[in-house]
Tab-separated table of C-alpha atoms and ligand atoms in Angstrom:
chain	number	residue	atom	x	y	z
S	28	UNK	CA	21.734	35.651	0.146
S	29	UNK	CA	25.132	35.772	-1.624
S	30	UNK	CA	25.313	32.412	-3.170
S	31	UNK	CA	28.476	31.776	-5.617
S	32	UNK	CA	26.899	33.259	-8.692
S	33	UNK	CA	25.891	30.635	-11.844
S	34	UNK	CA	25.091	27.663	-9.369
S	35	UNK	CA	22.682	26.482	-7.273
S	36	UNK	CA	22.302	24.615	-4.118
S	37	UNK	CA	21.068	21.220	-4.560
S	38	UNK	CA	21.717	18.429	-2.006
S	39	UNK	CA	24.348	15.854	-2.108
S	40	UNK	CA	23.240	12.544	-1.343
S	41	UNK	CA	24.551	12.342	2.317
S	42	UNK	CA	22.396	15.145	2.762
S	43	UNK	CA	19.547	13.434	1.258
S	44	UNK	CA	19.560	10.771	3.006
S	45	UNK	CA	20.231	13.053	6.210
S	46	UNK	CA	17.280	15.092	4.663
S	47	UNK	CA	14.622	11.993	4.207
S	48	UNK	CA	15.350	11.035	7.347
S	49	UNK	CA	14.528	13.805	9.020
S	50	UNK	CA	11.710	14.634	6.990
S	51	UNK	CA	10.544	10.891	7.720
S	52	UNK	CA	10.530	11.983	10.887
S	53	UNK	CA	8.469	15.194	10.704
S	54	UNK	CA	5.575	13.250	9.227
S	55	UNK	CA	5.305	10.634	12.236
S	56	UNK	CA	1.948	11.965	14.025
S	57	UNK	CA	2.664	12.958	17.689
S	58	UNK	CA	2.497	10.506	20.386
S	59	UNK	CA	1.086	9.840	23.515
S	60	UNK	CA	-2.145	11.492	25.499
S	61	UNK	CA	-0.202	15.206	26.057
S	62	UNK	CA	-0.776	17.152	23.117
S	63	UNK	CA	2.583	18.164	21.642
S	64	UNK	CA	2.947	21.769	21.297
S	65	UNK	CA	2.050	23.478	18.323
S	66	UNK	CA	3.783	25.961	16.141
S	67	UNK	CA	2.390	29.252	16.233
S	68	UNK	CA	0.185	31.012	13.657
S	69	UNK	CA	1.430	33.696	11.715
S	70	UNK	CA	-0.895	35.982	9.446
S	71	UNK	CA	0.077	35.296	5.797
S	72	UNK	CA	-1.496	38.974	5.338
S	73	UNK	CA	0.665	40.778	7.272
S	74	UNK	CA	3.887	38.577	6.230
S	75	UNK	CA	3.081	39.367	2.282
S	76	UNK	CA	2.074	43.110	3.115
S	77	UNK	CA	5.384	43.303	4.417
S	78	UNK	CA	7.088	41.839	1.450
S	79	UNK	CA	5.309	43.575	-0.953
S	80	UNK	CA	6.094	47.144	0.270
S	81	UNK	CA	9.481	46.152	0.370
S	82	UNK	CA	9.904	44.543	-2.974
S	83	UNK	CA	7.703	47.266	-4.675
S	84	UNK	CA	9.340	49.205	-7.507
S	85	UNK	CA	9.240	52.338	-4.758
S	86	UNK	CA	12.144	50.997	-2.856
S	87	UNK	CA	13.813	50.332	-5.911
S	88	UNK	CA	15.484	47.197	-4.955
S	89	UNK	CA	16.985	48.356	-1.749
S	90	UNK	CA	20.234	48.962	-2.962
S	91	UNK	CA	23.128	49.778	0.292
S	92	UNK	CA	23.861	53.559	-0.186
S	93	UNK	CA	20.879	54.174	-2.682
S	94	UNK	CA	17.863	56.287	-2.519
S	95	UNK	CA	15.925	52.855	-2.458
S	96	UNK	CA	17.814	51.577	0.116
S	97	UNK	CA	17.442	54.955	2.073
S	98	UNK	CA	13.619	54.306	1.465
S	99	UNK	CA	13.693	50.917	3.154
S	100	UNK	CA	15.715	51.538	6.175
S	101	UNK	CA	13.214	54.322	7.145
S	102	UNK	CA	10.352	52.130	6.800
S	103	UNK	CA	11.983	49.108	8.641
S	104	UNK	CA	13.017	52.030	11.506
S	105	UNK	CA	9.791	52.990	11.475
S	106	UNK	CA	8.450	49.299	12.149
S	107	UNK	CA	10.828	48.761	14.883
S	108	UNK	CA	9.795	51.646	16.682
S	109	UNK	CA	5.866	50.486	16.262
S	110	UNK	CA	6.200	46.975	17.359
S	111	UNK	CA	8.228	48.406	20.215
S	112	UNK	CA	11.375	47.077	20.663
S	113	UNK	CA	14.125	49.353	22.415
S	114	UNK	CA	16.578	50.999	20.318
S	115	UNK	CA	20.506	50.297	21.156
S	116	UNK	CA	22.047	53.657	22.278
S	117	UNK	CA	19.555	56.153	21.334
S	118	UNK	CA	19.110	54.965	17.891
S	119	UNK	CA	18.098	51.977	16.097
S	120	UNK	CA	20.288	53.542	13.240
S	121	UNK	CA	23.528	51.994	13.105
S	122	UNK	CA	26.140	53.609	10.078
S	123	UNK	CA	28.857	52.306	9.199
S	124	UNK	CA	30.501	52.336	5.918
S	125	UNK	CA	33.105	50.233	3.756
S	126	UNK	CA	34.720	50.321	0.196
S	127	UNK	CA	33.379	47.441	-2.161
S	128	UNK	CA	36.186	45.311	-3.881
S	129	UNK	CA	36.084	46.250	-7.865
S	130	UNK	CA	37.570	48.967	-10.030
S	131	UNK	CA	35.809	51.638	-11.083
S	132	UNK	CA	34.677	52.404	-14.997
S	133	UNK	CA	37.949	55.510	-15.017
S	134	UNK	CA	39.674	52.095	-13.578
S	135	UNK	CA	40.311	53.605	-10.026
S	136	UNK	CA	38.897	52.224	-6.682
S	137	UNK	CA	35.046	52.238	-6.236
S	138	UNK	CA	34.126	55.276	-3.636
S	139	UNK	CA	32.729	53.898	-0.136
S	140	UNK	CA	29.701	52.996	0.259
S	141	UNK	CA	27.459	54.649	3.681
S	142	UNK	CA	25.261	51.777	5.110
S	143	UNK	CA	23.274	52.141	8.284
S	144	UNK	CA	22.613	48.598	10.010
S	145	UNK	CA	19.111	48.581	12.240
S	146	UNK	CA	19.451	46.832	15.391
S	147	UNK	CA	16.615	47.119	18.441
S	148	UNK	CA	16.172	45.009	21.247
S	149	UNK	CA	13.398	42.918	23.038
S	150	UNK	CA	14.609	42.714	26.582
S	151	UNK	CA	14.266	39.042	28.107
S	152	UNK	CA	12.418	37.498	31.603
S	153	UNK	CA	16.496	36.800	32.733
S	154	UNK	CA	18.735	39.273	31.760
S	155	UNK	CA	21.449	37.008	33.292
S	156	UNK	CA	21.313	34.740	30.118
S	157	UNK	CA	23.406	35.223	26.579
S	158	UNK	CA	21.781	36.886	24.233
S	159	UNK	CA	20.132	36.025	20.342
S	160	UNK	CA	20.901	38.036	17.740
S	161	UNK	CA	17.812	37.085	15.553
S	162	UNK	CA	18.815	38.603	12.132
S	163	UNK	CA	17.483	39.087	8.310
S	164	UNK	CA	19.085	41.873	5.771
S	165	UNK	CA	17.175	44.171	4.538
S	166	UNK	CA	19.266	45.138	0.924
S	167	UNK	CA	19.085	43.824	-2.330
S	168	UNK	CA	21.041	44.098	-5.448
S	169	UNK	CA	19.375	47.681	-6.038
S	170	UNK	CA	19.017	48.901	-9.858
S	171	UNK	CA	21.312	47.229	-12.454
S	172	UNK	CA	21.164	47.567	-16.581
S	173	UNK	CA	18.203	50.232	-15.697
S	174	UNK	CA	15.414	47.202	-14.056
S	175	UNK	CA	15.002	47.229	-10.308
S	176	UNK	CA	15.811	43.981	-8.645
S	177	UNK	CA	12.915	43.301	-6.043
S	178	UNK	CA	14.360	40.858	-3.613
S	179	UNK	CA	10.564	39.699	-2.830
S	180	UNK	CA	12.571	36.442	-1.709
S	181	UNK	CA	16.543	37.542	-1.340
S	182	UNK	CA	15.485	39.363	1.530
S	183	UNK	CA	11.931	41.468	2.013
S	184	UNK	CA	11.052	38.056	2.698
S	185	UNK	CA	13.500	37.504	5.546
S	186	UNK	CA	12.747	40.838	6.811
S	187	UNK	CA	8.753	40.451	7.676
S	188	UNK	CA	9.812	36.783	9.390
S	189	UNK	CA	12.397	39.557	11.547
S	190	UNK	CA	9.466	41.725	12.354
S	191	UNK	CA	7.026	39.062	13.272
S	192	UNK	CA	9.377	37.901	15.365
S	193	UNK	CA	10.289	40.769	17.546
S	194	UNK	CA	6.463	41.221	17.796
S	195	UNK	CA	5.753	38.132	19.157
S	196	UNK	CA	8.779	38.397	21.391
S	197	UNK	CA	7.423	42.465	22.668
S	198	UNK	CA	3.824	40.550	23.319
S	199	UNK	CA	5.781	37.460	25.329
S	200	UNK	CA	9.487	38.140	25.925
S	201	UNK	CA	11.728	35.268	26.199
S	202	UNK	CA	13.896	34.173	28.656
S	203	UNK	CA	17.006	35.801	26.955
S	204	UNK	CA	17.145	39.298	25.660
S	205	UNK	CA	16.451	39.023	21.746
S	206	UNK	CA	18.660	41.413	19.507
S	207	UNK	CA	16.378	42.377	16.599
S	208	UNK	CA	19.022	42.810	13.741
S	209	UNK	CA	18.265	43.981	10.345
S	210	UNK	CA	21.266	44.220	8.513
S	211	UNK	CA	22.515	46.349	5.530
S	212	UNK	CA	24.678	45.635	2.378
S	213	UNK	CA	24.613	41.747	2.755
S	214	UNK	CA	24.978	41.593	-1.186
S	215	UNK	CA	27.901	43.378	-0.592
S	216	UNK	CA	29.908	40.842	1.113
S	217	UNK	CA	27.716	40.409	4.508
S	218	UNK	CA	29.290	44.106	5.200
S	219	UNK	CA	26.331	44.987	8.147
S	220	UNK	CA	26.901	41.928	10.021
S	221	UNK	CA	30.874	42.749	9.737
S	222	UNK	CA	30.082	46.029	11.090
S	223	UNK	CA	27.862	44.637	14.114
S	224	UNK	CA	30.328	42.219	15.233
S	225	UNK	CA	32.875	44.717	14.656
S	226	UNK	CA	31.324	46.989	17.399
S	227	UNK	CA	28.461	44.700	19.085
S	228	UNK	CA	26.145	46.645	21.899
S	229	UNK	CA	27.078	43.465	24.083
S	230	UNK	CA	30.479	41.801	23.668
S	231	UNK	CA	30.756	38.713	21.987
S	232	UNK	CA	30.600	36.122	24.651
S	233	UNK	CA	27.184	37.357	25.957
S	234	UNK	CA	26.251	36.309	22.473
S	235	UNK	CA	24.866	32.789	22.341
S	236	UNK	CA	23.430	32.317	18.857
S	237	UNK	CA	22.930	33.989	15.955
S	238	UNK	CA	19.651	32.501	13.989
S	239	UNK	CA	20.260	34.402	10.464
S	240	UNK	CA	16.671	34.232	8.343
S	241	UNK	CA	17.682	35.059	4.535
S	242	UNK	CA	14.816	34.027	1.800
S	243	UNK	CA	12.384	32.126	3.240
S	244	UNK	CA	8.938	32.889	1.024
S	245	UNK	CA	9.620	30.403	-1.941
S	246	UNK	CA	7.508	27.369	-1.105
S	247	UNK	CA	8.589	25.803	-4.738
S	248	UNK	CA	9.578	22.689	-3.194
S	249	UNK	CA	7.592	23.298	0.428
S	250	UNK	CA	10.667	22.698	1.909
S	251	UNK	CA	12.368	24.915	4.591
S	252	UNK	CA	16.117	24.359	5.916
S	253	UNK	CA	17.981	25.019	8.959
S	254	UNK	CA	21.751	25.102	7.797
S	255	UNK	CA	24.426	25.016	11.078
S	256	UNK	CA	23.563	22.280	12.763
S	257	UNK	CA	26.707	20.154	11.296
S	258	UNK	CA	28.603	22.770	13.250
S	259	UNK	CA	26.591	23.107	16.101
S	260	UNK	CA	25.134	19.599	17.338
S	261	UNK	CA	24.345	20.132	20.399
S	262	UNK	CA	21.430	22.048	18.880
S	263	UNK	CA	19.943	19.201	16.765
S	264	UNK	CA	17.532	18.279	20.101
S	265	UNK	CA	16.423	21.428	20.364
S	266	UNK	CA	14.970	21.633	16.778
S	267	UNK	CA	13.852	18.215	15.658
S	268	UNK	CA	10.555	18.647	17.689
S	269	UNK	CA	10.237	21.755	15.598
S	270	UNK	CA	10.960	19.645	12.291
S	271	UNK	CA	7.960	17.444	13.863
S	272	UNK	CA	5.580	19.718	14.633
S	273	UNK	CA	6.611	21.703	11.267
S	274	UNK	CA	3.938	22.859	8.711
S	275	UNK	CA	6.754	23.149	6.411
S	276	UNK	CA	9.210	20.247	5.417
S	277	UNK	CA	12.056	21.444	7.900
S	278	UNK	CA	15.028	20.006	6.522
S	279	UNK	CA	18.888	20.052	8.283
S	280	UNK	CA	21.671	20.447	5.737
S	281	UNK	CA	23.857	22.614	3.829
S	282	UNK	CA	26.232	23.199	6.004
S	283	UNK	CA	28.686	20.132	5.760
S	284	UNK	CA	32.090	21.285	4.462
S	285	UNK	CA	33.780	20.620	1.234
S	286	UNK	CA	30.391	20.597	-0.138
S	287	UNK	CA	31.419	23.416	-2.683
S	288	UNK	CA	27.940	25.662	-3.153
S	289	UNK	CA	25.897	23.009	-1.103
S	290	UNK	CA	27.394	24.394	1.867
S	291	UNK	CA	25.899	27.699	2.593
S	292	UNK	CA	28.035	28.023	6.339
S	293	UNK	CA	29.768	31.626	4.704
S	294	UNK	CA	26.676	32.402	1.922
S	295	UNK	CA	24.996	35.183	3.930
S	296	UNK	CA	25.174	36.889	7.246
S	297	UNK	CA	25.382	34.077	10.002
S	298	UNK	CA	28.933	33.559	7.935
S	299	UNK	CA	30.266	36.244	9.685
S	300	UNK	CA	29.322	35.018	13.385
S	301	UNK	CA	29.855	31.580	12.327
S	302	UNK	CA	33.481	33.103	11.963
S	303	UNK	CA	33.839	34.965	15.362
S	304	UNK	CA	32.939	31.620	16.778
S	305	UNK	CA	29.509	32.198	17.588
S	306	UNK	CA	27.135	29.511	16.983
S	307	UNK	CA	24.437	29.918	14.133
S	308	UNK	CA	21.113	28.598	13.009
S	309	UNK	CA	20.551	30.080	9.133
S	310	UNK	CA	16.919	29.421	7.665
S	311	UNK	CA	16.076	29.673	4.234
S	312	UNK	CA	15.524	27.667	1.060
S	313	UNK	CA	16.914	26.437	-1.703
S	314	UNK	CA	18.110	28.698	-4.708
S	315	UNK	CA	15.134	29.098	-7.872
S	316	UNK	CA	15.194	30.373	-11.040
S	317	UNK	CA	14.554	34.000	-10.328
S	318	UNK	CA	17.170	34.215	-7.184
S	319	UNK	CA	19.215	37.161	-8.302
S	320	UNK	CA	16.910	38.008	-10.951
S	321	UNK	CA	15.040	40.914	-11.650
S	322	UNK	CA	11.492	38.508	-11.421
S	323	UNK	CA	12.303	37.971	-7.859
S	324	UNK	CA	8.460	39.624	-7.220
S	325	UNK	CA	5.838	39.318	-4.911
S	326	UNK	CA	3.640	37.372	-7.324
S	327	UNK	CA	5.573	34.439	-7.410
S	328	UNK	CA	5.412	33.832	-3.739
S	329	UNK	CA	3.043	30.394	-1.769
S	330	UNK	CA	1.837	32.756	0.773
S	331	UNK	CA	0.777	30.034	3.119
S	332	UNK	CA	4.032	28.338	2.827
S	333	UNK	CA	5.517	31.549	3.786
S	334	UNK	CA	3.036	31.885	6.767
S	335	UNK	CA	3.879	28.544	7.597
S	336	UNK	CA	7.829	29.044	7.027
S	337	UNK	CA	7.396	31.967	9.461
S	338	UNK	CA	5.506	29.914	12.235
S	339	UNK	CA	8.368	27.628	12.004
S	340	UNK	CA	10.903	29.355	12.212
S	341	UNK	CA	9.042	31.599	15.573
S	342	UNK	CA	8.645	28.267	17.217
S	343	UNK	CA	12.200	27.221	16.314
S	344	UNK	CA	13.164	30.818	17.953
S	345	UNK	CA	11.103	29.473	21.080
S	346	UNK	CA	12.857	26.294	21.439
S	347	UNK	CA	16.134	27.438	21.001
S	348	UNK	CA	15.586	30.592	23.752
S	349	UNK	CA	14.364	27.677	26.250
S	350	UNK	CA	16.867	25.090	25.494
S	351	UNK	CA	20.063	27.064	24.913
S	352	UNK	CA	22.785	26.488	27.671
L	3	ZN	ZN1	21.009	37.774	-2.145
């Protein structure tokens, strides 16, 4: 995430209300004889074994154009290649680079920075259909004032929901061909998902939906939201059986502009599709007191929220594949 620094999302009431209602909704028990579907199951184990490698001091925060950083891509590479998605080109690599805004300490420009965005696909049962780009980024803040930065939340969190994902879609494909996208130098100004749109392996109409996963292991409040559906409507059907059949409080909001910080539509990398007029689903929760904070660790994650965050969002990823126009 890239929230606006110093303040954190909390809902105005139009959202609340919005929010009760829907979460009244989520608690009604299903009806009728037919069993309503139910979300998937998602090992907590492998989620948090996931996060933890990431967000342990080895990768040193995951900086874009660090040794940590460096660290991380390989490993996530690596994963890709396991779970066996299909790399784009001949690489799952993807470099690209781009000079940050800021002066330098001698006052001058800062150099540019070399990021490499990791993209593989999971080919679908009707290649005819537009695509998902199902993404999560895979930096952090890096090293600052000499204390590593873990991003167990802000985004190793993000990243194993990403994996999972393209797993489950390798084991069962869906209809449309998934693009697994783990993107670099977010915290940088959502740079990686400038550079895929900038040079996308399909172009941009055969891109239906982006659904953008950016900290989603904080079960503080056990609450989970899907932001983009203020823009995006027509996709409210498609996800309130989710919000139903949820283990987690799914919640719809922050994305309503003029809501100042509350709306997240431009806070991480769905921003940047949500600007080439592709349509977006972002999950993730609200901000917490160690977002952007060197005690954004492991430790202080609800592992079975995060499983259940996970199964949520991998049966949202279902619903939207079948319901999508
Ligand atoms: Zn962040």
């Amino acid at each position: 995430m890239n929230r606006v620094q110093g303040r954190r999302g909390h809902l105005a009431p139009a959202a609340l209300a919005l929010a009760l209602v829907v979460s009244l909704a989520a608690s009604l028990p299903a009806q009728g004889p037919a069993a309503a579907p139910r979300p998937p199951v998602v090992s907590a184990d492998a989620l948090m074994a996931t996060l933890r490698t990431l967000s342990s001091e080895e990768f040193e925060g995951r900086g874009a154009g660090t040794p940590g950083g460096a660290k991380a891509r390989a490993w996530v590479r690596d994963r890709l290649g396991e779970i066996g998605l299909k790399p784009v080109g001949d690489s799952f690599e993807h470099p690209f680079s781009f000079t940050p805004r800021g002066r330098g300490p001698a006052g001058g420009g800062l150099p540019a920075v070399q990021a490499v965005n990791l993209i593989g696909t999971c080919p679908g049962t009707d290649p005819s259909l537009p695509m998902m780009v199902v993404s999560a980024h895979y930096d952090h803040v890096g090293v600052r004032g000499g204390q590593i930065f873990h991003g167990a939340d802000d985004n190793a969190s993000g990243v194993a929901v990403l994996l999972e994902a393209a797993a489950s879609c390798v084991r069962q494909p869906f209809r449309r061909t998934l693009i697994v996208a783990a993107f670099d130098a977010e915290e940088m100004g959502l740079q990686g998902a400038r550079a895929f749109l900038a040079a996308p392996p399909v172009t941009k109409d055969r891109l239906a939906l982006n659904v953008n996963l950016d900290m989603l292991a904080r079960g503080d409040k056990g609450e989970l939201y899907a932001a983009g559906l203020h823009h995006h409507p027509t996709l409210r059907p498609l996800l309130e059986p989710v919000a139903a059949r949820a283990t987690v409080r799914l919640l719809f909001g922050h994305d309503v502009p003029g809501s100042g910080a509350d709306d997240w539509t431009l806070q991480s990398d769905h921003g940047v599709f949500h600007e080439a007029g592709i349509p977006f689903v972002y999950f993730g929760v609200e901000d917490h007191s160690d977002y952007h904070q060197p005690t954004d660790t492991a430790d202080k994650v609800n592992a079975a929220f995060f499983a259940n965050a996970a199964a949520t969002v991998l049966d949202a990823l279902r619903a939207l594949d079948q319901g999508l126009r």
